[in-house]
Amino acid sequence: MTTPQLSLQLYSVRHALEADQDAALARIAGLGLSQVEVFGFVRRAEELSGALDRHGLTARTGHAELLSTQRPDGAEVPSLDDTFAAAERLGLELVIDPFVPPARWTDAKEIARTAALLNEAADRAAEHGLRVGYHNHSQEFVHTVDGSSAFEYFVSLLDPGVDLEIDLYWASAGGKDVVGLLERLGTRVKALHVKDGAIIDDPFFSGVPLDPADTRQVAPGQGQVPLDEALAAAAHAEFAIIEFDHYDGDIFEGIEAAVRYLAARGIA
């Protein structure tokens, strides 16, 4: 069994970063964190690398689009070569695609195409000494293919070197058995998003605009996600990454509570 390294997805503090990046990073370091997971890093790798260095922080994982050419807002996605060059500059080891739209999880052929794209990205990443992975939400578990969830069908098509980052909150949406999922995925799971809250239904296929108020998280151990059991089931995870999509109150207090929760379980 591997003891995962503690990290924080910087998306959790995106508003604080926008207001004063150095102050936000200083507060993160002051909570005892030494590692973060970056997002939106491709076009600012040099500047972000310097900011992390100033505060004694490192990043080994990062989120970047690998499976789409255009963002929902119409912005063009950086090329794989640009993405992996930026990842190298930051010292990343694992680059993770964070979101594939719901429509691409309804059809077996489209799921197979997405898997093929990630396999191709893995080959390109290897040329840079990097690995790639995929981060789930809940839309991947709504439909089934040959008796398995779309997500597990997708995983069955991935090359062995492609990693998975399981978001425990989103994988639990709709009351799904996240512990059983982790046990089935076994060694494929290299990272976890440790996130707690109420067990909600999948919002991505409802046709109703997603209200952030419906997906607010709480400090680990205060919600309905079986985090202790999930951590035990993810025996090969290398990273335990704190994340809050939305949080009521001071986000840094939520992060501090998460650090304490994981430290009590030997993850620091």
PDB file of N, CA and C in Angstrom, residues 108-210:
ATOM      1  N   ALA A 108     -20.905   4.522 -27.390  1.00  0.00           N
ATOM      2  CA  ALA A 108     -19.702   3.702 -27.278  1.00  0.00           C
ATOM      3  C   ALA A 108     -18.617   4.146 -28.252  1.00  0.00           C
ATOM      4  N   LYS A 109     -19.003   4.499 -29.465  1.00  0.00           N
ATOM      5  CA  LYS A 109     -17.996   4.920 -30.449  1.00  0.00           C
ATOM      6  C   LYS A 109     -17.318   6.218 -30.031  1.00  0.00           C
ATOM      7  N   GLU A 110     -18.100   7.133 -29.482  1.00  0.00           N
ATOM      8  CA  GLU A 110     -17.527   8.398 -29.044  1.00  0.00           C
ATOM      9  C   GLU A 110     -16.622   8.189 -27.828  1.00  0.00           C
ATOM     10  N   ILE A 111     -17.021   7.306 -26.933  1.00  0.00           N
ATOM     11  CA  ILE A 111     -16.173   6.988 -25.781  1.00  0.00           C
ATOM     12  C   ILE A 111     -14.860   6.365 -26.253  1.00  0.00           C
ATOM     13  N   ALA A 112     -14.958   5.483 -27.239  1.00  0.00           N
ATOM     14  CA  ALA A 112     -13.745   4.854 -27.782  1.00  0.00           C
ATOM     15  C   ALA A 112     -12.841   5.904 -28.434  1.00  0.00           C
ATOM     16  N   ARG A 113     -13.436   6.889 -29.104  1.00  0.00           N
ATOM     17  CA  ARG A 113     -12.643   7.956 -29.713  1.00  0.00           C
ATOM     18  C   ARG A 113     -11.917   8.765 -28.641  1.00  0.00           C
ATOM     19  N   THR A 114     -12.606   9.061 -27.544  1.00  0.00           N
ATOM     20  CA  THR A 114     -11.982   9.805 -26.448  1.00  0.00           C
ATOM     21  C   THR A 114     -10.820   9.018 -25.848  1.00  0.00           C
ATOM     22  N   ALA A 115     -11.023   7.713 -25.670  1.00  0.00           N
ATOM     23  CA  ALA A 115      -9.946   6.873 -25.138  1.00  0.00           C
ATOM     24  C   ALA A 115      -8.753   6.862 -26.085  1.00  0.00           C
ATOM     25  N   ALA A 116      -9.017   6.786 -27.392  1.00  0.00           N
ATOM     26  CA  ALA A 116      -7.927   6.782 -28.366  1.00  0.00           C
ATOM     27  C   ALA A 116      -7.140   8.090 -28.315  1.00  0.00           C
ATOM     28  N   LEU A 117      -7.851   9.204 -28.140  1.00  0.00           N
ATOM     29  CA  LEU A 117      -7.176  10.498 -28.040  1.00  0.00           C
ATOM     30  C   LEU A 117      -6.271  10.553 -26.806  1.00  0.00           C
ATOM     31  N   LEU A 118      -6.736   9.988 -25.707  1.00  0.00           N
ATOM     32  CA  LEU A 118      -5.914  10.014 -24.494  1.00  0.00           C
ATOM     33  C   LEU A 118      -4.707   9.092 -24.643  1.00  0.00           C
ATOM     34  N   ASN A 119      -4.897   7.964 -25.301  1.00  0.00           N
ATOM     35  CA  ASN A 119      -3.761   7.081 -25.564  1.00  0.00           C
ATOM     36  C   ASN A 119      -2.713   7.774 -26.442  1.00  0.00           C
ATOM     37  N   GLU A 120      -3.188   8.524 -27.441  1.00  0.00           N
ATOM     38  CA  GLU A 120      -2.267   9.271 -28.297  1.00  0.00           C
ATOM     39  C   GLU A 120      -1.534  10.349 -27.488  1.00  0.00           C
ATOM     40  N   ALA A 121      -2.282  11.021 -26.605  1.00  0.00           N
ATOM     41  CA  ALA A 121      -1.655  12.037 -25.758  1.00  0.00           C
ATOM     42  C   ALA A 121      -0.605  11.416 -24.849  1.00  0.00           C
ATOM     43  N   ALA A 122      -0.860  10.201 -24.383  1.00  0.00           N
ATOM     44  CA  ALA A 122       0.116   9.517 -23.527  1.00  0.00           C
ATOM     45  C   ALA A 122       1.415   9.265 -24.276  1.00  0.00           C
ATOM     46  N   ASP A 123       1.304   8.885 -25.543  1.00  0.00           N
ATOM     47  CA  ASP A 123       2.512   8.653 -26.342  1.00  0.00           C
ATOM     48  C   ASP A 123       3.304   9.950 -26.521  1.00  0.00           C
ATOM     49  N   ARG A 124       2.585  11.040 -26.784  1.00  0.00           N
ATOM     50  CA  ARG A 124       3.253  12.336 -26.957  1.00  0.00           C
ATOM     51  C   ARG A 124       3.882  12.784 -25.641  1.00  0.00           C
ATOM     52  N   ALA A 125       3.171  12.569 -24.537  1.00  0.00           N
ATOM     53  CA  ALA A 125       3.680  12.979 -23.232  1.00  0.00           C
ATOM     54  C   ALA A 125       4.959  12.231 -22.876  1.00  0.00           C
ATOM     55  N   ALA A 126       5.012  10.954 -23.242  1.00  0.00           N
ATOM     56  CA  ALA A 126       6.183  10.147 -22.917  1.00  0.00           C
ATOM     57  C   ALA A 126       7.449  10.718 -23.553  1.00  0.00           C
ATOM     58  N   GLU A 127       7.298  11.384 -24.703  1.00  0.00           N
ATOM     59  CA  GLU A 127       8.440  12.008 -25.356  1.00  0.00           C
ATOM     60  C   GLU A 127       9.015  13.143 -24.509  1.00  0.00           C
ATOM     61  N   HIS A 128       8.188  13.666 -23.600  1.00  0.00           N
ATOM     62  CA  HIS A 128       8.603  14.750 -22.699  1.00  0.00           C
ATOM     63  C   HIS A 128       8.907  14.221 -21.292  1.00  0.00           C
ATOM     64  N   GLY A 129       8.878  12.920 -21.124  1.00  0.00           N
ATOM     65  CA  GLY A 129       9.102  12.336 -19.805  1.00  0.00           C
ATOM     66  C   GLY A 129       7.931  12.503 -18.868  1.00  0.00           C
ATOM     67  N   LEU A 130       6.709  12.616 -19.417  1.00  0.00           N
ATOM     68  CA  LEU A 130       5.505  12.871 -18.635  1.00  0.00           C
ATOM     69  C   LEU A 130       4.506  11.728 -18.772  1.00  0.00           C
ATOM     70  N   ARG A 131       3.586  11.666 -17.816  1.00  0.00           N
ATOM     71  CA  ARG A 131       2.438  10.767 -17.889  1.00  0.00           C
ATOM     72  C   ARG A 131       1.172  11.608 -18.037  1.00  0.00           C
ATOM     73  N   VAL A 132       0.098  10.964 -18.500  1.00  0.00           N
ATOM     74  CA  VAL A 132      -1.193  11.640 -18.591  1.00  0.00           C
ATOM     75  C   VAL A 132      -2.240  10.838 -17.845  1.00  0.00           C
ATOM     76  N   GLY A 133      -3.348  11.523 -17.530  1.00  0.00           N
ATOM     77  CA  GLY A 133      -4.442  10.866 -16.839  1.00  0.00           C
ATOM     78  C   GLY A 133      -5.755  11.555 -17.128  1.00  0.00           C
ATOM     79  N   TYR A 134      -6.811  11.038 -16.499  1.00  0.00           N
ATOM     80  CA  TYR A 134      -8.149  11.616 -16.661  1.00  0.00           C
ATOM     81  C   TYR A 134      -8.790  11.799 -15.294  1.00  0.00           C
ATOM     82  N   HIS A 135      -9.499  12.913 -15.145  1.00  0.00           N
ATOM     83  CA  HIS A 135     -10.202  13.268 -13.915  1.00  0.00           C
ATOM     84  C   HIS A 135     -11.712  13.221 -14.176  1.00  0.00           C
ATOM     85  N   ASN A 136     -12.423  12.471 -13.371  1.00  0.00           N
ATOM     86  CA  ASN A 136     -13.865  12.301 -13.574  1.00  0.00           C
ATOM     87  C   ASN A 136     -14.700  13.380 -12.903  1.00  0.00           C
ATOM     88  N   HIS A 137     -15.914  13.553 -13.422  1.00  0.00           N
ATOM     89  CA  HIS A 137     -17.002  14.207 -12.694  1.00  0.00           C
ATOM     90  C   HIS A 137     -18.082  13.141 -12.521  1.00  0.00           C
ATOM     91  N   SER A 138     -19.326  13.458 -12.757  1.00  0.00           N
ATOM     92  CA  SER A 138     -20.360  12.431 -12.604  1.00  0.00           C
ATOM     93  C   SER A 138     -20.980  11.997 -13.916  1.00  0.00           C
ATOM     94  N   GLN A 139     -20.815  12.804 -14.983  1.00  0.00           N
ATOM     95  CA  GLN A 139     -21.459  12.473 -16.245  1.00  0.00           C
ATOM     96  C   GLN A 139     -20.940  11.176 -16.858  1.00  0.00           C
ATOM     97  N   GLU A 140     -19.748  10.757 -16.451  1.00  0.00           N
ATOM     98  CA  GLU A 140     -19.165   9.541 -17.002  1.00  0.00           C
ATOM     99  C   GLU A 140     -19.842   8.272 -16.489  1.00  0.00           C
ATOM    100  N   PHE A 141     -20.666   8.393 -15.449  1.00  0.00           N
ATOM    101  CA  PHE A 141     -21.252   7.215 -14.819  1.00  0.00           C
ATOM    102  C   PHE A 141     -22.746   7.056 -15.092  1.00  0.00           C
ATOM    103  N   VAL A 142     -23.335   7.965 -15.859  1.00  0.00           N
ATOM    104  CA  VAL A 142     -24.785   7.950 -16.070  1.00  0.00           C
ATOM    105  C   VAL A 142     -25.200   6.853 -17.046  1.00  0.00           C
ATOM    106  N   HIS A 143     -24.480   6.735 -18.153  1.00  0.00           N
ATOM    107  CA  HIS A 143     -24.831   5.749 -19.173  1.00  0.00           C
ATOM    108  C   HIS A 143     -23.974   4.496 -19.031  1.00  0.00           C
ATOM    109  N   THR A 144     -24.448   3.427 -19.626  1.00  0.00           N
ATOM    110  CA  THR A 144     -23.738   2.152 -19.559  1.00  0.00           C
ATOM    111  C   THR A 144     -23.416   1.653 -20.965  1.00  0.00           C
ATOM    112  N   VAL A 145     -22.360   0.860 -21.042  1.00  0.00           N
ATOM    113  CA  VAL A 145     -21.966   0.191 -22.279  1.00  0.00           C
ATOM    114  C   VAL A 145     -21.638  -1.251 -21.918  1.00  0.00           C
ATOM    115  N   ASP A 146     -22.363  -2.175 -22.509  1.00  0.00           N
ATOM    116  CA  ASP A 146     -22.143  -3.605 -22.247  1.00  0.00           C
ATOM    117  C   ASP A 146     -22.163  -3.928 -20.760  1.00  0.00           C
ATOM    118  N   GLY A 147     -23.076  -3.278 -20.038  1.00  0.00           N
ATOM    119  CA  GLY A 147     -23.250  -3.584 -18.623  1.00  0.00           C
ATOM    120  C   GLY A 147     -22.320  -2.852 -17.687  1.00  0.00           C
ATOM    121  N   SER A 148     -21.405  -2.064 -18.214  1.00  0.00           N
ATOM    122  CA  SER A 148     -20.507  -1.281 -17.370  1.00  0.00           C
ATOM    123  C   SER A 148     -20.807   0.200 -17.540  1.00  0.00           C
ATOM    124  N   SER A 149     -20.437   0.993 -16.549  1.00  0.00           N
ATOM    125  CA  SER A 149     -20.594   2.432 -16.701  1.00  0.00           C
ATOM    126  C   SER A 149     -19.741   2.907 -17.867  1.00  0.00           C
ATOM    127  N   ALA A 150     -20.154   4.019 -18.466  1.00  0.00           N
ATOM    128  CA  ALA A 150     -19.373   4.587 -19.561  1.00  0.00           C
ATOM    129  C   ALA A 150     -17.926   4.812 -19.124  1.00  0.00           C
ATOM    130  N   PHE A 151     -17.738   5.213 -17.867  1.00  0.00           N
ATOM    131  CA  PHE A 151     -16.389   5.471 -17.372  1.00  0.00           C
ATOM    132  C   PHE A 151     -15.551   4.205 -17.357  1.00  0.00           C
ATOM    133  N   GLU A 152     -16.094   3.119 -16.828  1.00  0.00           N
ATOM    134  CA  GLU A 152     -15.306   1.894 -16.752  1.00  0.00           C
ATOM    135  C   GLU A 152     -15.080   1.285 -18.136  1.00  0.00           C
ATOM    136  N   TYR A 153     -16.026   1.477 -19.047  1.00  0.00           N
ATOM    137  CA  TYR A 153     -15.805   1.067 -20.426  1.00  0.00           C
ATOM    138  C   TYR A 153     -14.640   1.863 -21.017  1.00  0.00           C
ATOM    139  N   PHE A 154     -14.637   3.155 -20.779  1.00  0.00           N
ATOM    140  CA  PHE A 154     -13.548   4.038 -21.210  1.00  0.00           C
ATOM    141  C   PHE A 154     -12.211   3.553 -20.657  1.00  0.00           C
ATOM    142  N   VAL A 155     -12.165   3.243 -19.383  1.00  0.00           N
ATOM    143  CA  VAL A 155     -10.920   2.781 -18.758  1.00  0.00           C
ATOM    144  C   VAL A 155     -10.427   1.497 -19.410  1.00  0.00           C
ATOM    145  N   SER A 156     -11.359   0.632 -19.787  1.00  0.00           N
ATOM    146  CA  SER A 156     -10.969  -0.645 -20.401  1.00  0.00           C
ATOM    147  C   SER A 156     -10.267  -0.461 -21.737  1.00  0.00           C
ATOM    148  N   LEU A 157     -10.427   0.714 -22.351  1.00  0.00           N
ATOM    149  CA  LEU A 157      -9.824   1.003 -23.650  1.00  0.00           C
ATOM    150  C   LEU A 157      -8.521   1.784 -23.546  1.00  0.00           C
ATOM    151  N   LEU A 158      -8.162   2.179 -22.342  1.00  0.00           N
ATOM    152  CA  LEU A 158      -6.942   2.976 -22.151  1.00  0.00           C
ATOM    153  C   LEU A 158      -5.711   2.084 -22.078  1.00  0.00           C
ATOM    154  N   ASP A 159      -4.614   2.612 -22.589  1.00  0.00           N
ATOM    155  CA  ASP A 159      -3.348   1.908 -22.462  1.00  0.00           C
ATOM    156  C   ASP A 159      -2.959   1.800 -20.986  1.00  0.00           C
ATOM    157  N   PRO A 160      -2.206   0.781 -20.615  1.00  0.00           N
ATOM    158  CA  PRO A 160      -1.864   0.585 -19.194  1.00  0.00           C
ATOM    159  C   PRO A 160      -1.150   1.768 -18.556  1.00  0.00           C
ATOM    160  N   GLY A 161      -0.424   2.554 -19.344  1.00  0.00           N
ATOM    161  CA  GLY A 161       0.324   3.674 -18.778  1.00  0.00           C
ATOM    162  C   GLY A 161      -0.486   4.919 -18.515  1.00  0.00           C
ATOM    163  N   VAL A 162      -1.763   4.909 -18.870  1.00  0.00           N
ATOM    164  CA  VAL A 162      -2.615   6.079 -18.630  1.00  0.00           C
ATOM    165  C   VAL A 162      -3.199   5.980 -17.221  1.00  0.00           C
ATOM    166  N   ASP A 163      -3.053   7.053 -16.447  1.00  0.00           N
ATOM    167  CA  ASP A 163      -3.470   7.055 -15.047  1.00  0.00           C
ATOM    168  C   ASP A 163      -4.870   7.625 -14.871  1.00  0.00           C
ATOM    169  N   LEU A 164      -5.411   7.421 -13.686  1.00  0.00           N
ATOM    170  CA  LEU A 164      -6.726   7.956 -13.327  1.00  0.00           C
ATOM    171  C   LEU A 164      -6.610   8.785 -12.059  1.00  0.00           C
ATOM    172  N   GLU A 165      -7.319   9.906 -12.063  1.00  0.00           N
ATOM    173  CA  GLU A 165      -7.487  10.726 -10.868  1.00  0.00           C
ATOM    174  C   GLU A 165      -8.976  10.684 -10.532  1.00  0.00           C
ATOM    175  N   ILE A 166      -9.307  10.024  -9.446  1.00  0.00           N
ATOM    176  CA  ILE A 166     -10.714   9.842  -9.086  1.00  0.00           C
ATOM    177  C   ILE A 166     -11.143  10.929  -8.112  1.00  0.00           C
ATOM    178  N   ASP A 167     -12.148  11.685  -8.522  1.00  0.00           N
ATOM    179  CA  ASP A 167     -12.770  12.684  -7.653  1.00  0.00           C
ATOM    180  C   ASP A 167     -13.830  11.957  -6.829  1.00  0.00           C
ATOM    181  N   LEU A 168     -13.549  11.816  -5.542  1.00  0.00           N
ATOM    182  CA  LEU A 168     -14.401  10.990  -4.685  1.00  0.00           C
ATOM    183  C   LEU A 168     -15.809  11.566  -4.538  1.00  0.00           C
ATOM    184  N   TYR A 169     -15.917  12.883  -4.532  1.00  0.00           N
ATOM    185  CA  TYR A 169     -17.237  13.533  -4.434  1.00  0.00           C
ATOM    186  C   TYR A 169     -18.060  13.264  -5.688  1.00  0.00           C
ATOM    187  N   TRP A 170     -17.483  13.539  -6.847  1.00  0.00           N
ATOM    188  CA  TRP A 170     -18.237  13.386  -8.092  1.00  0.00           C
ATOM    189  C   TRP A 170     -18.482  11.919  -8.428  1.00  0.00           C
ATOM    190  N   ALA A 171     -17.571  11.040  -8.084  1.00  0.00           N
ATOM    191  CA  ALA A 171     -17.793   9.619  -8.344  1.00  0.00           C
ATOM    192  C   ALA A 171     -18.876   9.039  -7.448  1.00  0.00           C
ATOM    193  N   SER A 172     -19.188   9.731  -6.351  1.00  0.00           N
ATOM    194  CA  SER A 172     -20.252   9.294  -5.440  1.00  0.00           C
ATOM    195  C   SER A 172     -21.619   9.842  -5.830  1.00  0.00           C
ATOM    196  N   ALA A 173     -21.660  10.780  -6.779  1.00  0.00           N
ATOM    197  CA  ALA A 173     -22.938  11.408  -7.154  1.00  0.00           C
ATOM    198  C   ALA A 173     -23.942  10.354  -7.570  1.00  0.00           C
ATOM    199  N   GLY A 174     -25.165  10.550  -7.139  1.00  0.00           N
ATOM    200  CA  GLY A 174     -26.212   9.586  -7.438  1.00  0.00           C
ATOM    201  C   GLY A 174     -26.159   8.348  -6.569  1.00  0.00           C
ATOM    202  N   GLY A 175     -25.364   8.404  -5.504  1.00  0.00           N
ATOM    203  CA  GLY A 175     -25.294   7.275  -4.592  1.00  0.00           C
ATOM    204  C   GLY A 175     -24.469   6.115  -5.096  1.00  0.00           C
ATOM    205  N   LYS A 176     -23.582   6.361  -6.033  1.00  0.00           N
ATOM    206  CA  LYS A 176     -22.774   5.277  -6.592  1.00  0.00           C
ATOM    207  C   LYS A 176     -21.736   4.794  -5.582  1.00  0.00           C
ATOM    208  N   ASP A 177     -21.349   3.551  -5.732  1.00  0.00           N
ATOM    209  CA  ASP A 177     -20.421   2.887  -4.808  1.00  0.00           C
ATOM    210  C   ASP A 177     -18.990   3.243  -5.178  1.00  0.00           C
ATOM    211  N   VAL A 178     -18.487   4.344  -4.637  1.00  0.00           N
ATOM    212  CA  VAL A 178     -17.148   4.787  -5.000  1.00  0.00           C
ATOM    213  C   VAL A 178     -16.087   3.839  -4.463  1.00  0.00           C
ATOM    214  N   VAL A 179     -16.345   3.204  -3.330  1.00  0.00           N
ATOM    215  CA  VAL A 179     -15.372   2.263  -2.775  1.00  0.00           C
ATOM    216  C   VAL A 179     -15.227   1.055  -3.701  1.00  0.00           C
ATOM    217  N   GLY A 180     -16.349   0.511  -4.147  1.00  0.00           N
ATOM    218  CA  GLY A 180     -16.297  -0.604  -5.094  1.00  0.00           C
ATOM    219  C   GLY A 180     -15.612  -0.218  -6.390  1.00  0.00           C
ATOM    220  N   LEU A 181     -15.861   1.022  -6.857  1.00  0.00           N
ATOM    221  CA  LEU A 181     -15.205   1.514  -8.058  1.00  0.00           C
ATOM    222  C   LEU A 181     -13.699   1.506  -7.890  1.00  0.00           C
ATOM    223  N   LEU A 182     -13.218   2.032  -6.782  1.00  0.00           N
ATOM    224  CA  LEU A 182     -11.778   2.092  -6.538  1.00  0.00           C
ATOM    225  C   LEU A 182     -11.177   0.690  -6.456  1.00  0.00           C
ATOM    226  N   GLU A 183     -11.882  -0.216  -5.851  1.00  0.00           N
ATOM    227  CA  GLU A 183     -11.386  -1.590  -5.750  1.00  0.00           C
ATOM    228  C   GLU A 183     -11.277  -2.226  -7.129  1.00  0.00           C
ATOM    229  N   ARG A 184     -12.238  -1.941  -7.997  1.00  0.00           N
ATOM    230  CA  ARG A 184     -12.197  -2.508  -9.347  1.00  0.00           C
ATOM    231  C   ARG A 184     -11.087  -1.877 -10.184  1.00  0.00           C
ATOM    232  N   LEU A 185     -10.857  -0.591 -10.015  1.00  0.00           N
ATOM    233  CA  LEU A 185      -9.849   0.102 -10.814  1.00  0.00           C
ATOM    234  C   LEU A 185      -8.428  -0.208 -10.351  1.00  0.00           C
ATOM    235  N   GLY A 186      -8.274  -0.530  -9.083  1.00  0.00           N
ATOM    236  CA  GLY A 186      -6.990  -1.001  -8.564  1.00  0.00           C
ATOM    237  C   GLY A 186      -5.825  -0.074  -8.829  1.00  0.00           C
ATOM    238  N   THR A 187      -4.790  -0.607  -9.481  1.00  0.00           N
ATOM    239  CA  THR A 187      -3.543   0.130  -9.674  1.00  0.00           C
ATOM    240  C   THR A 187      -3.673   1.284 -10.659  1.00  0.00           C
ATOM    241  N   ARG A 188      -4.787   1.375 -11.384  1.00  0.00           N
ATOM    242  CA  ARG A 188      -4.948   2.478 -12.344  1.00  0.00           C
ATOM    243  C   ARG A 188      -5.086   3.827 -11.634  1.00  0.00           C
ATOM    244  N   VAL A 189      -5.557   3.801 -10.396  1.00  0.00           N
ATOM    245  CA  VAL A 189      -5.827   5.045  -9.667  1.00  0.00           C
ATOM    246  C   VAL A 189      -4.539   5.549  -9.031  1.00  0.00           C
ATOM    247  N   LYS A 190      -4.034   6.676  -9.558  1.00  0.00           N
ATOM    248  CA  LYS A 190      -2.796   7.245  -9.048  1.00  0.00           C
ATOM    249  C   LYS A 190      -3.016   8.533  -8.259  1.00  0.00           C
ATOM    250  N   ALA A 191      -4.213   9.106  -8.347  1.00  0.00           N
ATOM    251  CA  ALA A 191      -4.489  10.351  -7.619  1.00  0.00           C
ATOM    252  C   ALA A 191      -5.945  10.369  -7.197  1.00  0.00           C
ATOM    253  N   LEU A 192      -6.203  11.035  -6.083  1.00  0.00           N
ATOM    254  CA  LEU A 192      -7.560  11.211  -5.562  1.00  0.00           C
ATOM    255  C   LEU A 192      -7.825  12.685  -5.336  1.00  0.00           C
ATOM    256  N   HIS A 193      -9.035  13.121  -5.644  1.00  0.00           N
ATOM    257  CA  HIS A 193      -9.501  14.405  -5.159  1.00  0.00           C
ATOM    258  C   HIS A 193     -10.330  14.117  -3.921  1.00  0.00           C
ATOM    259  N   VAL A 194      -9.786  14.505  -2.784  1.00  0.00           N
ATOM    260  CA  VAL A 194     -10.426  14.249  -1.496  1.00  0.00           C
ATOM    261  C   VAL A 194     -11.412  15.385  -1.252  1.00  0.00           C
ATOM    262  N   LYS A 195     -12.668  15.062  -1.389  1.00  0.00           N
ATOM    263  CA  LYS A 195     -13.711  16.089  -1.410  1.00  0.00           C
ATOM    264  C   LYS A 195     -14.969  15.493  -0.792  1.00  0.00           C
ATOM    265  N   ASP A 196     -15.651  16.268   0.054  1.00  0.00           N
ATOM    266  CA  ASP A 196     -16.809  15.752   0.783  1.00  0.00           C
ATOM    267  C   ASP A 196     -17.988  16.700   0.622  1.00  0.00           C
ATOM    268  N   GLY A 197     -19.160  16.169   0.843  1.00  0.00           N
ATOM    269  CA  GLY A 197     -20.381  16.970   0.743  1.00  0.00           C
ATOM    270  C   GLY A 197     -21.581  16.061   0.719  1.00  0.00           C
ATOM    271  N   ALA A 198     -22.728  16.617   0.379  1.00  0.00           N
ATOM    272  CA  ALA A 198     -23.943  15.823   0.243  1.00  0.00           C
ATOM    273  C   ALA A 198     -23.868  14.988  -1.036  1.00  0.00           C
ATOM    274  N   ILE A 199     -24.427  13.784  -1.000  1.00  0.00           N
ATOM    275  CA  ILE A 199     -24.509  12.955  -2.196  1.00  0.00           C
ATOM    276  C   ILE A 199     -25.625  13.507  -3.072  1.00  0.00           C
ATOM    277  N   ILE A 200     -25.259  14.038  -4.223  1.00  0.00           N
ATOM    278  CA  ILE A 200     -26.227  14.652  -5.121  1.00  0.00           C
ATOM    279  C   ILE A 200     -26.425  13.781  -6.359  1.00  0.00           C
ATOM    280  N   ASP A 201     -27.507  14.029  -7.094  1.00  0.00           N
ATOM    281  CA  ASP A 201     -27.702  13.380  -8.379  1.00  0.00           C
ATOM    282  C   ASP A 201     -26.829  14.052  -9.424  1.00  0.00           C
ATOM    283  N   ASP A 202     -26.504  13.319 -10.476  1.00  0.00           N
ATOM    284  CA  ASP A 202     -25.717  13.901 -11.558  1.00  0.00           C
ATOM    285  C   ASP A 202     -26.445  15.121 -12.113  1.00  0.00           C
ATOM    286  N   PRO A 203     -25.760  16.281 -12.153  1.00  0.00           N
ATOM    287  CA  PRO A 203     -26.423  17.486 -12.653  1.00  0.00           C
ATOM    288  C   PRO A 203     -26.195  17.744 -14.138  1.00  0.00           C
ATOM    289  N   PHE A 204     -25.298  16.991 -14.765  1.00  0.00           N
ATOM    290  CA  PHE A 204     -24.863  17.346 -16.109  1.00  0.00           C
ATOM    291  C   PHE A 204     -25.833  16.914 -17.199  1.00  0.00           C
ATOM    292  N   PHE A 205     -26.650  15.895 -16.913  1.00  0.00           N
ATOM    293  CA  PHE A 205     -27.624  15.440 -17.899  1.00  0.00           C
ATOM    294  C   PHE A 205     -29.050  15.859 -17.550  1.00  0.00           C
ATOM    295  N   SER A 206     -29.209  16.659 -16.516  1.00  0.00           N
ATOM    296  CA  SER A 206     -30.553  17.027 -16.058  1.00  0.00           C
ATOM    297  C   SER A 206     -31.225  18.040 -16.976  1.00  0.00           C
ATOM    298  N   GLY A 207     -30.434  18.775 -17.747  1.00  0.00           N
ATOM    299  CA  GLY A 207     -30.998  19.826 -18.578  1.00  0.00           C
ATOM    300  C   GLY A 207     -31.232  21.112 -17.826  1.00  0.00           C
ATOM    301  N   VAL A 208     -30.978  21.091 -16.512  1.00  0.00           N
ATOM    302  CA  VAL A 208     -31.142  22.276 -15.678  1.00  0.00           C
ATOM    303  C   VAL A 208     -29.765  22.886 -15.440  1.00  0.00           C
ATOM    304  N   PRO A 209     -29.599  24.189 -15.642  1.00  0.00           N
ATOM    305  CA  PRO A 209     -28.291  24.808 -15.431  1.00  0.00           C
ATOM    306  C   PRO A 209     -27.731  24.481 -14.050  1.00  0.00           C
ATOM    307  N   LEU A 210     -26.467  24.148 -14.010  1.00  0.00           N
ATOM    308  CA  LEU A 210     -25.832  23.767 -12.750  1.00  0.00           C
ATOM    309  C   LEU A 210     -25.727  24.964 -11.829  1.00  0.00           C
TER     310      LEU A 210
END
